[in-house]
Coordinates of C-alpha atoms in Angstrom, one line a residue:
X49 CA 85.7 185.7 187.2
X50 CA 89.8 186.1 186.0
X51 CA 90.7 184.5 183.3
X52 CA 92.5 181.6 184.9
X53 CA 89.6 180.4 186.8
X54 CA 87.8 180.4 183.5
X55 CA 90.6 178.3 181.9
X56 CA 90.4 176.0 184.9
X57 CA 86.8 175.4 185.0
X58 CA 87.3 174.8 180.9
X59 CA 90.5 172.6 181.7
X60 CA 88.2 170.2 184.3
X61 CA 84.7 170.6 182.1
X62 CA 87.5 168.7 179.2
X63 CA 88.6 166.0 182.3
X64 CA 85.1 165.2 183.4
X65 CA 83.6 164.5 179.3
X66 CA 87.4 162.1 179.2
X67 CA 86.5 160.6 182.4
X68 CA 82.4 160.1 181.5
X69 CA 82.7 159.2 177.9
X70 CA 86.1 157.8 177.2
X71 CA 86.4 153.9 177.8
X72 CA 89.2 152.1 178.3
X73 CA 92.2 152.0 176.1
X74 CA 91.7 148.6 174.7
X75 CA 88.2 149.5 174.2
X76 CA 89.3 152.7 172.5
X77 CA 91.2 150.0 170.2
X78 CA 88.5 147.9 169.5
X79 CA 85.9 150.8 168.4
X80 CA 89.0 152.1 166.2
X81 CA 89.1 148.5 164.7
X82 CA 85.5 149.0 164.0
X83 CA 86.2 151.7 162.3
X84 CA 88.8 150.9 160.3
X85 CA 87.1 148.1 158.8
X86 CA 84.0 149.9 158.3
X87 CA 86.4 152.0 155.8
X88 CA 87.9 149.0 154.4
X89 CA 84.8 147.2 153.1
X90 CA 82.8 150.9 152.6
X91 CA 85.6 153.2 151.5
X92 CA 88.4 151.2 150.2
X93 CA 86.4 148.4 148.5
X94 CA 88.1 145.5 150.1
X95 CA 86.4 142.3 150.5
X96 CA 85.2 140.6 154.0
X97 CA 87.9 138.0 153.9
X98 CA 90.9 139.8 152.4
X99 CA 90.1 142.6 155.4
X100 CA 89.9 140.1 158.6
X101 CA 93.0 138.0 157.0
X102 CA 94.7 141.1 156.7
X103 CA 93.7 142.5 160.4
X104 CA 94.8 138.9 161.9
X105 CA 98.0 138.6 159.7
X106 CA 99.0 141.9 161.2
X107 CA 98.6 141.5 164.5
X108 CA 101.9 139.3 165.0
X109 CA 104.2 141.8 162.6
X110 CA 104.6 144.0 166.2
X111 CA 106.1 141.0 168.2
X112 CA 109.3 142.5 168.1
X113 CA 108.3 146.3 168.8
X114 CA 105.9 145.2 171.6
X115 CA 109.0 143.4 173.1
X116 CA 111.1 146.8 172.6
X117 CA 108.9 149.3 174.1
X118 CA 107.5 146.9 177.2
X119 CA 111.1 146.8 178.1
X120 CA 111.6 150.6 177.4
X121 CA 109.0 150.7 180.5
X122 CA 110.3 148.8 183.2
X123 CA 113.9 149.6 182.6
X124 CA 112.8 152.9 183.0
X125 CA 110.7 152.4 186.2
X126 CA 113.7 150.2 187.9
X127 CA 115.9 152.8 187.5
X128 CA 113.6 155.3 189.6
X129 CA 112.5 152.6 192.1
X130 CA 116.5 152.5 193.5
X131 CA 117.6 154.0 196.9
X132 CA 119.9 155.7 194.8
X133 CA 117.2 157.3 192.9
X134 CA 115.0 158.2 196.3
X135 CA 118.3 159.5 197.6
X136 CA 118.4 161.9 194.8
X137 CA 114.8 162.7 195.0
X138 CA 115.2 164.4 198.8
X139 CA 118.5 166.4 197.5
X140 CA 116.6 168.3 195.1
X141 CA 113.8 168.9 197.3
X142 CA 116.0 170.5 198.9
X143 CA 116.9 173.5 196.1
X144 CA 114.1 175.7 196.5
X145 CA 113.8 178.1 198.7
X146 CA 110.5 177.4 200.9
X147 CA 109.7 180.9 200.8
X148 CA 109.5 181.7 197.4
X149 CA 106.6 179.2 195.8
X150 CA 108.0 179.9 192.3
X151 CA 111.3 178.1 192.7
X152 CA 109.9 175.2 193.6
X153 CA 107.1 175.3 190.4
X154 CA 110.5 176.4 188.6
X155 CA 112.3 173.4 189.9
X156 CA 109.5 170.6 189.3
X157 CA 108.8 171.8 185.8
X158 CA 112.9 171.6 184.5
X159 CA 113.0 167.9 186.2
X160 CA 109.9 166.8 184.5
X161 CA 111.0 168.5 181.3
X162 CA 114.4 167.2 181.5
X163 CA 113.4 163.3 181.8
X164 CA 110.5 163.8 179.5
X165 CA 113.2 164.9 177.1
X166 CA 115.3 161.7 178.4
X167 CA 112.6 158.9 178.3
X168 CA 108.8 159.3 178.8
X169 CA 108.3 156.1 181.0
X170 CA 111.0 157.9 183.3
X171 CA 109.1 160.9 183.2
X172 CA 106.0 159.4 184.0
X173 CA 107.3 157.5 187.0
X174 CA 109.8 161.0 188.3
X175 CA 106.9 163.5 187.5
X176 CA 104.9 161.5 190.1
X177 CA 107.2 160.7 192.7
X178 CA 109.2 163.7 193.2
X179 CA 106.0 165.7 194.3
X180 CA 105.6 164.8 197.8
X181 CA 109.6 165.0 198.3
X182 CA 108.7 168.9 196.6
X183 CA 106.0 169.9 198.9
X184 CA 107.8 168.1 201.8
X185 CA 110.3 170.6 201.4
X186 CA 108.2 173.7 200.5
X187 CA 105.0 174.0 202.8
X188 CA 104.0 177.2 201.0
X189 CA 103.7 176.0 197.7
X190 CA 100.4 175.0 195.9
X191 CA 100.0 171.2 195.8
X192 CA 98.0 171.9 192.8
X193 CA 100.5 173.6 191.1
X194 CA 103.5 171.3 191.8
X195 CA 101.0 168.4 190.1
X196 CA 100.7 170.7 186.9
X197 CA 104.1 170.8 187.0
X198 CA 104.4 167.4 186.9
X199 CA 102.6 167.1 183.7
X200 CA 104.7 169.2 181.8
X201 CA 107.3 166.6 180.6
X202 CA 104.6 164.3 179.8
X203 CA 102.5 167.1 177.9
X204 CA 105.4 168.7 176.0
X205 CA 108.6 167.5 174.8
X206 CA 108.7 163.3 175.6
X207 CA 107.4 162.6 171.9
X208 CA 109.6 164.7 170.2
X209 CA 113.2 164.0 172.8
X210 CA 115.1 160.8 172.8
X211 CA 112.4 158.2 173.9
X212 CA 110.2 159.7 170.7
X213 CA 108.3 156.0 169.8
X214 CA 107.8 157.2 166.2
X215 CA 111.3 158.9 165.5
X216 CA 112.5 155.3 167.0
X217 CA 110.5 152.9 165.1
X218 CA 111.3 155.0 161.9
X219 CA 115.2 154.1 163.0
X220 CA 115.0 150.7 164.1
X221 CA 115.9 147.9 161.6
X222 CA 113.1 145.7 160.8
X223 CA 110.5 148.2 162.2
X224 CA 106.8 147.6 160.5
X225 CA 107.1 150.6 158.8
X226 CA 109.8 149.9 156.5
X227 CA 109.7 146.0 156.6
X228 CA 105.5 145.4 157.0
X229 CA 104.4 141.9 157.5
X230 CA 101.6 142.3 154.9
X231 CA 101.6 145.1 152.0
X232 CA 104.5 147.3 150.9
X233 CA 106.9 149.3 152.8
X234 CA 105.8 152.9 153.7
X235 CA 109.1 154.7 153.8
X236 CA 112.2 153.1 151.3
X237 CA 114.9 153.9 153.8
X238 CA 115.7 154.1 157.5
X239 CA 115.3 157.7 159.0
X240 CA 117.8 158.0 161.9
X241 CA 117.4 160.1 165.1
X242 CA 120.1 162.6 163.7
X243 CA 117.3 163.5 160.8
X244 CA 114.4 163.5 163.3
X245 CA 115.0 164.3 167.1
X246 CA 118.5 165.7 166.2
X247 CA 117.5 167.9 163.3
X248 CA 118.1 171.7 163.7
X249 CA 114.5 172.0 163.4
X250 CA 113.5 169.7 166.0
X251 CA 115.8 170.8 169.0
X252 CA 115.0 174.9 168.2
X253 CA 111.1 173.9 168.7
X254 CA 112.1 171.6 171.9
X255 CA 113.6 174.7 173.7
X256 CA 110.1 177.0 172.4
X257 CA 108.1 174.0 174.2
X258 CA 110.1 174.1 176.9
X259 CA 110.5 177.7 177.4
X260 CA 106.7 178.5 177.3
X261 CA 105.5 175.4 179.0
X262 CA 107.8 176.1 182.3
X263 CA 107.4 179.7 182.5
X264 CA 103.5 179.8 181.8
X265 CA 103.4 177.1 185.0
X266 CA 105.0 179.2 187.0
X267 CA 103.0 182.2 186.1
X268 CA 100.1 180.4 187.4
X269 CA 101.3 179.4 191.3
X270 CA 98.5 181.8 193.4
X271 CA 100.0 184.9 194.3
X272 CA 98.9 187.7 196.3
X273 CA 95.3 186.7 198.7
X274 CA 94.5 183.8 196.5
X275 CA 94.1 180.4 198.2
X276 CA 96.9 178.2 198.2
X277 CA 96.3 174.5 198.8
X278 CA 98.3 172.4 200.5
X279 CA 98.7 169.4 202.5
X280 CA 99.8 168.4 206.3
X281 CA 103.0 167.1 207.0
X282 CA 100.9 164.3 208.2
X283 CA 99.2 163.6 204.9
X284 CA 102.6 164.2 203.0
X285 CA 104.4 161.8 205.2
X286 CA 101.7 159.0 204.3
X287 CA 101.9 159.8 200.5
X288 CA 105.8 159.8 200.8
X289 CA 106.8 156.7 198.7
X290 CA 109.6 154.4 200.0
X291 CA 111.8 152.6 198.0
X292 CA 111.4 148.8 197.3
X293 CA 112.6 146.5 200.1
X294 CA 114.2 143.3 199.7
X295 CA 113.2 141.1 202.4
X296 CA 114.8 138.9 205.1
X297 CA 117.5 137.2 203.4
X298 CA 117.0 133.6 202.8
X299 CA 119.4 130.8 204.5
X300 CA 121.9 129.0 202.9
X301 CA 124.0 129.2 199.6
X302 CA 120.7 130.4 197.7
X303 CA 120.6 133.2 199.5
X304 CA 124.1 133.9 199.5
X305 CA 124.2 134.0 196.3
X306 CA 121.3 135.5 194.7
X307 CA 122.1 138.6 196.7
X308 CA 125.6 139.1 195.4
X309 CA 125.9 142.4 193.4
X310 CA 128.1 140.7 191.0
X311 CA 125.3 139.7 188.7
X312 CA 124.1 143.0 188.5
X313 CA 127.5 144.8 187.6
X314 CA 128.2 142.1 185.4
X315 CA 124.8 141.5 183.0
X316 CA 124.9 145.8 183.3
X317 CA 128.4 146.9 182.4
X318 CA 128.1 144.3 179.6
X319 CA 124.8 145.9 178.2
X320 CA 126.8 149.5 178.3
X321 CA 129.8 148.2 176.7
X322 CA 128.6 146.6 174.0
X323 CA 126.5 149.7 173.8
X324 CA 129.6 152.2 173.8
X325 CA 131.5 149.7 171.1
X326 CA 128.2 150.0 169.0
X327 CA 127.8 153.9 168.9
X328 CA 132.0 153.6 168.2
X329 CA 132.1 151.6 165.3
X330 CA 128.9 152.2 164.0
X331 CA 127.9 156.4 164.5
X332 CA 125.6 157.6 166.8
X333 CA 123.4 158.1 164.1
X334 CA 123.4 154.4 162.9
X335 CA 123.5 153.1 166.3
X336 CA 121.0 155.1 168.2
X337 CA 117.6 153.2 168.1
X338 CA 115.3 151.6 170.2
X339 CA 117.6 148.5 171.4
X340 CA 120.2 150.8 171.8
X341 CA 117.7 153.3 173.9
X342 CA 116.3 150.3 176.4
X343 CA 120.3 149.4 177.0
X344 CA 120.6 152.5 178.3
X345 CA 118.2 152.0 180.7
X346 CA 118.3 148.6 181.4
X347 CA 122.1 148.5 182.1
X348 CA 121.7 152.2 184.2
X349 CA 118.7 150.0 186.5
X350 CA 121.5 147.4 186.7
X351 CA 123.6 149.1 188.3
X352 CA 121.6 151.7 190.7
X353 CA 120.1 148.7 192.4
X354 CA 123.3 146.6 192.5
X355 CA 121.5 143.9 194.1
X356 CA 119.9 141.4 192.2
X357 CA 116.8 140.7 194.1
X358 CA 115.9 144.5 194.5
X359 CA 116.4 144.7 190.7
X360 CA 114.1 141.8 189.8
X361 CA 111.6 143.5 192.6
X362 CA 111.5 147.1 190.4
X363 CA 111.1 145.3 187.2
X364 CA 107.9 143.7 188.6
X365 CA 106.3 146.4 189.5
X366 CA 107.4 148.5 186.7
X367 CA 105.5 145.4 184.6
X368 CA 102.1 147.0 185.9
X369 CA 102.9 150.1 183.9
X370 CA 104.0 148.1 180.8
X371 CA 101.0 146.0 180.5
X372 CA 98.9 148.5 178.4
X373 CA 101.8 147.6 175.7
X374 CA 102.0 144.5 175.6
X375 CA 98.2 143.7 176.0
X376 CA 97.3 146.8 173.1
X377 CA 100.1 146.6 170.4
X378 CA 99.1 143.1 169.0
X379 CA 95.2 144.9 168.5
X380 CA 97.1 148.2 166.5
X381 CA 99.3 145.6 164.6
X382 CA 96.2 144.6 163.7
X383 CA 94.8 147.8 162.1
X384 CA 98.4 148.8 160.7
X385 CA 97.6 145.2 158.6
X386 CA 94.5 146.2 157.3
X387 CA 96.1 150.1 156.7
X388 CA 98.8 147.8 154.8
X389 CA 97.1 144.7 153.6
X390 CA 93.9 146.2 151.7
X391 CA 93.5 149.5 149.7
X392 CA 92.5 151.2 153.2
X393 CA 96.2 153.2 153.7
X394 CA 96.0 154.7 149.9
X395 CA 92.4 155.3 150.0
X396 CA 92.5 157.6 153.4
X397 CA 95.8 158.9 151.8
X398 CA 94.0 160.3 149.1
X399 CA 91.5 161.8 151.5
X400 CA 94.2 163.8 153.3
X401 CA 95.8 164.9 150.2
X402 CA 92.7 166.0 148.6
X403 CA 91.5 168.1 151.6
X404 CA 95.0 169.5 152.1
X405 CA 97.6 171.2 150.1
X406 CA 101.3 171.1 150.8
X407 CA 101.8 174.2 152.7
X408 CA 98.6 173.4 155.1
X409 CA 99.3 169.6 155.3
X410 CA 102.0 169.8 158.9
X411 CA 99.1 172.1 160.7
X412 CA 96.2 169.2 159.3
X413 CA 98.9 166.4 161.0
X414 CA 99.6 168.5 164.0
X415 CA 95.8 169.1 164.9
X416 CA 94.5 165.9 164.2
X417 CA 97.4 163.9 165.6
X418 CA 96.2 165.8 168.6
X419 CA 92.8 165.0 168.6
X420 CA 93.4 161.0 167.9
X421 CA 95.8 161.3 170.9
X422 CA 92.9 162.2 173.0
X423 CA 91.6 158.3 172.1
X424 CA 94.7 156.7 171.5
X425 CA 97.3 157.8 174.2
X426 CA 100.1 155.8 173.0
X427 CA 102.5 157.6 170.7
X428 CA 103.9 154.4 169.5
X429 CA 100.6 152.2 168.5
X430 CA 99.2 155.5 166.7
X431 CA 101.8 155.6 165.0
X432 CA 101.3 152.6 163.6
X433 CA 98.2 153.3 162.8
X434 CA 98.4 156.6 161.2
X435 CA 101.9 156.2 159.3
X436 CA 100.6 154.5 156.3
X437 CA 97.8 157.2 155.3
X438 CA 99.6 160.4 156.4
X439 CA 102.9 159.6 155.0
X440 CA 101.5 158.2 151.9
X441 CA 99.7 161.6 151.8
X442 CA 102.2 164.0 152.3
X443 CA 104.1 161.9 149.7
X444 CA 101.7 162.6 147.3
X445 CA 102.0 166.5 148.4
X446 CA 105.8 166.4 148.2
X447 CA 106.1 167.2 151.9
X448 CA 109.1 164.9 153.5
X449 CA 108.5 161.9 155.7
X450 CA 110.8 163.8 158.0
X451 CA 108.5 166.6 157.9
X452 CA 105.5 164.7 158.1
X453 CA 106.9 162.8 161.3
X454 CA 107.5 166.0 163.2
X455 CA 104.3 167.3 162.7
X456 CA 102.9 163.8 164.5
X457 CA 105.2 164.0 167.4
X458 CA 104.2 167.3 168.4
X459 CA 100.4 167.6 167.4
X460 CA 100.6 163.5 169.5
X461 CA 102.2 165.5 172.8
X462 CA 99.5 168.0 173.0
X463 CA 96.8 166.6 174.3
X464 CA 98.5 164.9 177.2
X465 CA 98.0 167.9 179.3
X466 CA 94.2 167.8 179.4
X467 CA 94.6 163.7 179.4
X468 CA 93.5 162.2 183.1
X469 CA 95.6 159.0 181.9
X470 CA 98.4 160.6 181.7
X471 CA 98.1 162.0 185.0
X472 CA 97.4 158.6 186.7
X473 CA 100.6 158.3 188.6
X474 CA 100.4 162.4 189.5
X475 CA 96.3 161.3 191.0
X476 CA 97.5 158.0 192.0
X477 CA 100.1 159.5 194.8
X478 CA 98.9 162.9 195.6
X479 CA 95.0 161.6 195.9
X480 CA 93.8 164.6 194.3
X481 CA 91.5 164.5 191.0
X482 CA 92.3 165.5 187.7
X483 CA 90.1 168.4 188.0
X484 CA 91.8 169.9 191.0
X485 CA 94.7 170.9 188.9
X486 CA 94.0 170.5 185.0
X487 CA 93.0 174.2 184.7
X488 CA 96.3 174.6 184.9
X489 CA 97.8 172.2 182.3
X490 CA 94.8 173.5 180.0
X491 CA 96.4 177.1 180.2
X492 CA 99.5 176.0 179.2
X493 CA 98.4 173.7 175.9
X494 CA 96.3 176.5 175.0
X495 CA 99.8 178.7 175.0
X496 CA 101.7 175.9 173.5
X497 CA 98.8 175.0 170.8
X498 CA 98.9 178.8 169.8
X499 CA 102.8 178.7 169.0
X500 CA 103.4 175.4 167.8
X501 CA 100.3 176.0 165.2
X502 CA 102.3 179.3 163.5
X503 CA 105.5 176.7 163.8
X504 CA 103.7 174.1 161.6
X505 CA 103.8 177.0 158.6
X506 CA 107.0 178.0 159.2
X507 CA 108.4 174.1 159.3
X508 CA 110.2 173.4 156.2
X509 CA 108.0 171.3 153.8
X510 CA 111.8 169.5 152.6
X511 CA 113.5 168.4 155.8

């Protein structure tokens, strides 16, 4: 048996346990609540009453970020769900060459790197979509391999590129961390993107991710007499997705009106100029956070659909991906008040610190940022929930918040590629099962988890 059927037989084994023993998310978020007041009252010596006051207190200090990032969804899945966007789709199908497999692997894994790196609700939404334009295109390429592919955005760079939840909270105004609605504040300064997803540091390891992630996919597309799986042009024409549809327009001055693209252009060009003015007076640096991320977006989905009825239509169904968000966040805001509103935060700090020093303490964050990510596969929300021990922890090992944040956002991108949520969309169109194609992913995090470890004692401890 070659090694890669070994990996994928590990890669599914790790699917199937996810699948069998993993509940829900908002379960997952409940048995972590469990948790963390077990450690409250047990650990940290906080009283019944103070820890439930502080757990219901906290869920309404994430109003505002809920709000953010549910928006940072939809926006993001309008501005794929254009014609515009579909027309682009079939053009770049087109690149490849149908006779050499590899380009199209090549091709799938730089687009699904490239939007991971741009926003990881687009990502998540393009990775899935642009495979049955792909294998449209290019009979001869493995169906299993073009899904991999379309995990590599997803499992590598989103977390640490310009959509990173934690590097955006940390530069948001008012964000929980430095303004909590219970407790003191974790950090006693904004940190903005310029420190975190546009430090020298950060962008040399995006291009190692990205390097490794996209040749080690396509490495792995069969060659030679191996079997190569495919599907019919039948079975690709009814996975083909179409773009939304307006409808019949409706009679009168209403719907005259309501289709006029007017209202688009308008509410859009005014999001992006009052965007541009902000970055002009006020620095990228300053400017660059989460509002100004979801204008981005927002006003780009604007003006793609340039009617106002096909706009409102995206949004809606782009709600079905943001409702994990908006239905989870209040439940973390909940543990990030009792991290913040008992002796819970400084007693798991002092756990960390004492089981680490400061030259191991990014490798401890990396690994078990990693493993939490297998149970909490929100970037944002565990953040939330991890900030106040780790960063009081490396604070007390005079590692830097900067430092410390880093380590999350890769060690929280690992997992992904051995996560079957994350791979929803990917199953979702291509009717395949995780299985089927996580031996692949697998082989690359086990690649990726080998060279971002050695980064993690080479990162430096003062950023």
């Amino acid at each position: 048996m070659s090694i890669l059927e070994r990996l994928s037989q590990a890669g599914e084994r790790a699917s199937d346990i996810a699948e069998r023993y993993i509940p829900d998310a908002w379960v997952v978020c409940m048995l972590l609540t469990l948790v963390a007041f077990a450690l409250a009252l047990g650990g940290a010596g906080a009283d019944p009453v103070t820890a439930v006051t502080a757990w219901g207190n906290g869920m309404w200090g994430l109003l505002q970020i809920t709000m953010q990032f549910a928006i940072a969804v939809f926006a993001a899945y309008a501005c794929v769900m254009s014609r515009a966007g579909f027309r682009l789709f079939d053009w770049m199908a087109k690149i490849p060459n149908p006779e050499k497999p590899w380009q199209a692997i090549l091709l799938m894994a730089v687009v699904t790197t490239l939007t991971g790196f741009l926003n990881w609700a687009l990502c998540f939404v393009v990775s899935a979509l642009f495979i049955p334009f792909l294998a449209r295109r290019n009979p001869n390429t493995d169906i299993r391999v073009i899904s991999a592919g379309a995990l590599m955005g997803v499992g590598t760079v989103t977390n640490a590129g310009l959509s990173g939840s934690a590097a955006l909270i940390m530069a948001t105004p008012d964000n929980p961390i430095i303004n909590p609605a219970i407790g003191q504040p974790l950090v006693d300064r904004l940190y903005p993107v310029t420190e975190t997803i546009f430090s020298g540091f950060n962008l040399a390891m995006l291009v190692v991710i990205s390097v490794v992630s996209i040749v080690a996919i396509v490495l792995l597309h069969p060659r030679g007499n191996a079997r190569v799986v495919t599907f019919s042009a039948e079975r690709l024409d009814a996975i083909l997705p179409k773009p939304p549809e307006v409808g019949e327009r409706r009679p009168g001055f209403s719907g005259w009106i309501e289709n006029q693209p007017f209202w688009t252009w308008f509410a859009g060009l005014m999001i992006l100029f009052t965007l541009a003015y902000n970055i002009a007076t006020q620095g990228f640096g300053r400017a660059w956070n989460i509002n100004a991320y979801n204008a981005v977006f927002l006003g780009a989905a604007l003006l793609l659909h340039g009617n106002p009825l096909s706009f409102v239509h995206a949004v809606r169904r782009g709600l079905d991906a943001a409702y994990g968000v908006i239905l989870q966040f209040p439940f973390y805001g909940g543990i990030f008040g009792l991290m913040t509103g008992t002796a819970l935060g400084g007693w798991l700090s002092g756990l960390f610190a004492e089981f680490s020093s400061r030259a191991f303490f990014p490798f401890v964050v990396y690994a078990y940022s990693a493993v939490m990510n297998f149970f909490v596969p929100s970037a944002g929300s565990k953040w939330i929930i991890e900030a106040p021990y780790i960063l009081g922890a490396g604070q007390t090992l005079e590692v830097s918040n900067i430092t410390t944040l880093l380590a999350y956002m890769y060690g929280d991108t690992l997992t992904n590629l051995i996560h079957p949520y994350m791979a929803i969309p990917i199953m979702a169109i291509t009717g395949l099962k995780f299985g089927e194609f996580a031996g692949y992913t697998f082989f690359v995090g086990v690649a990726l988890f080998f060279v971002m470890s050695t980064a993690m004692f080479l990162i430096p401890l003062t950023l």
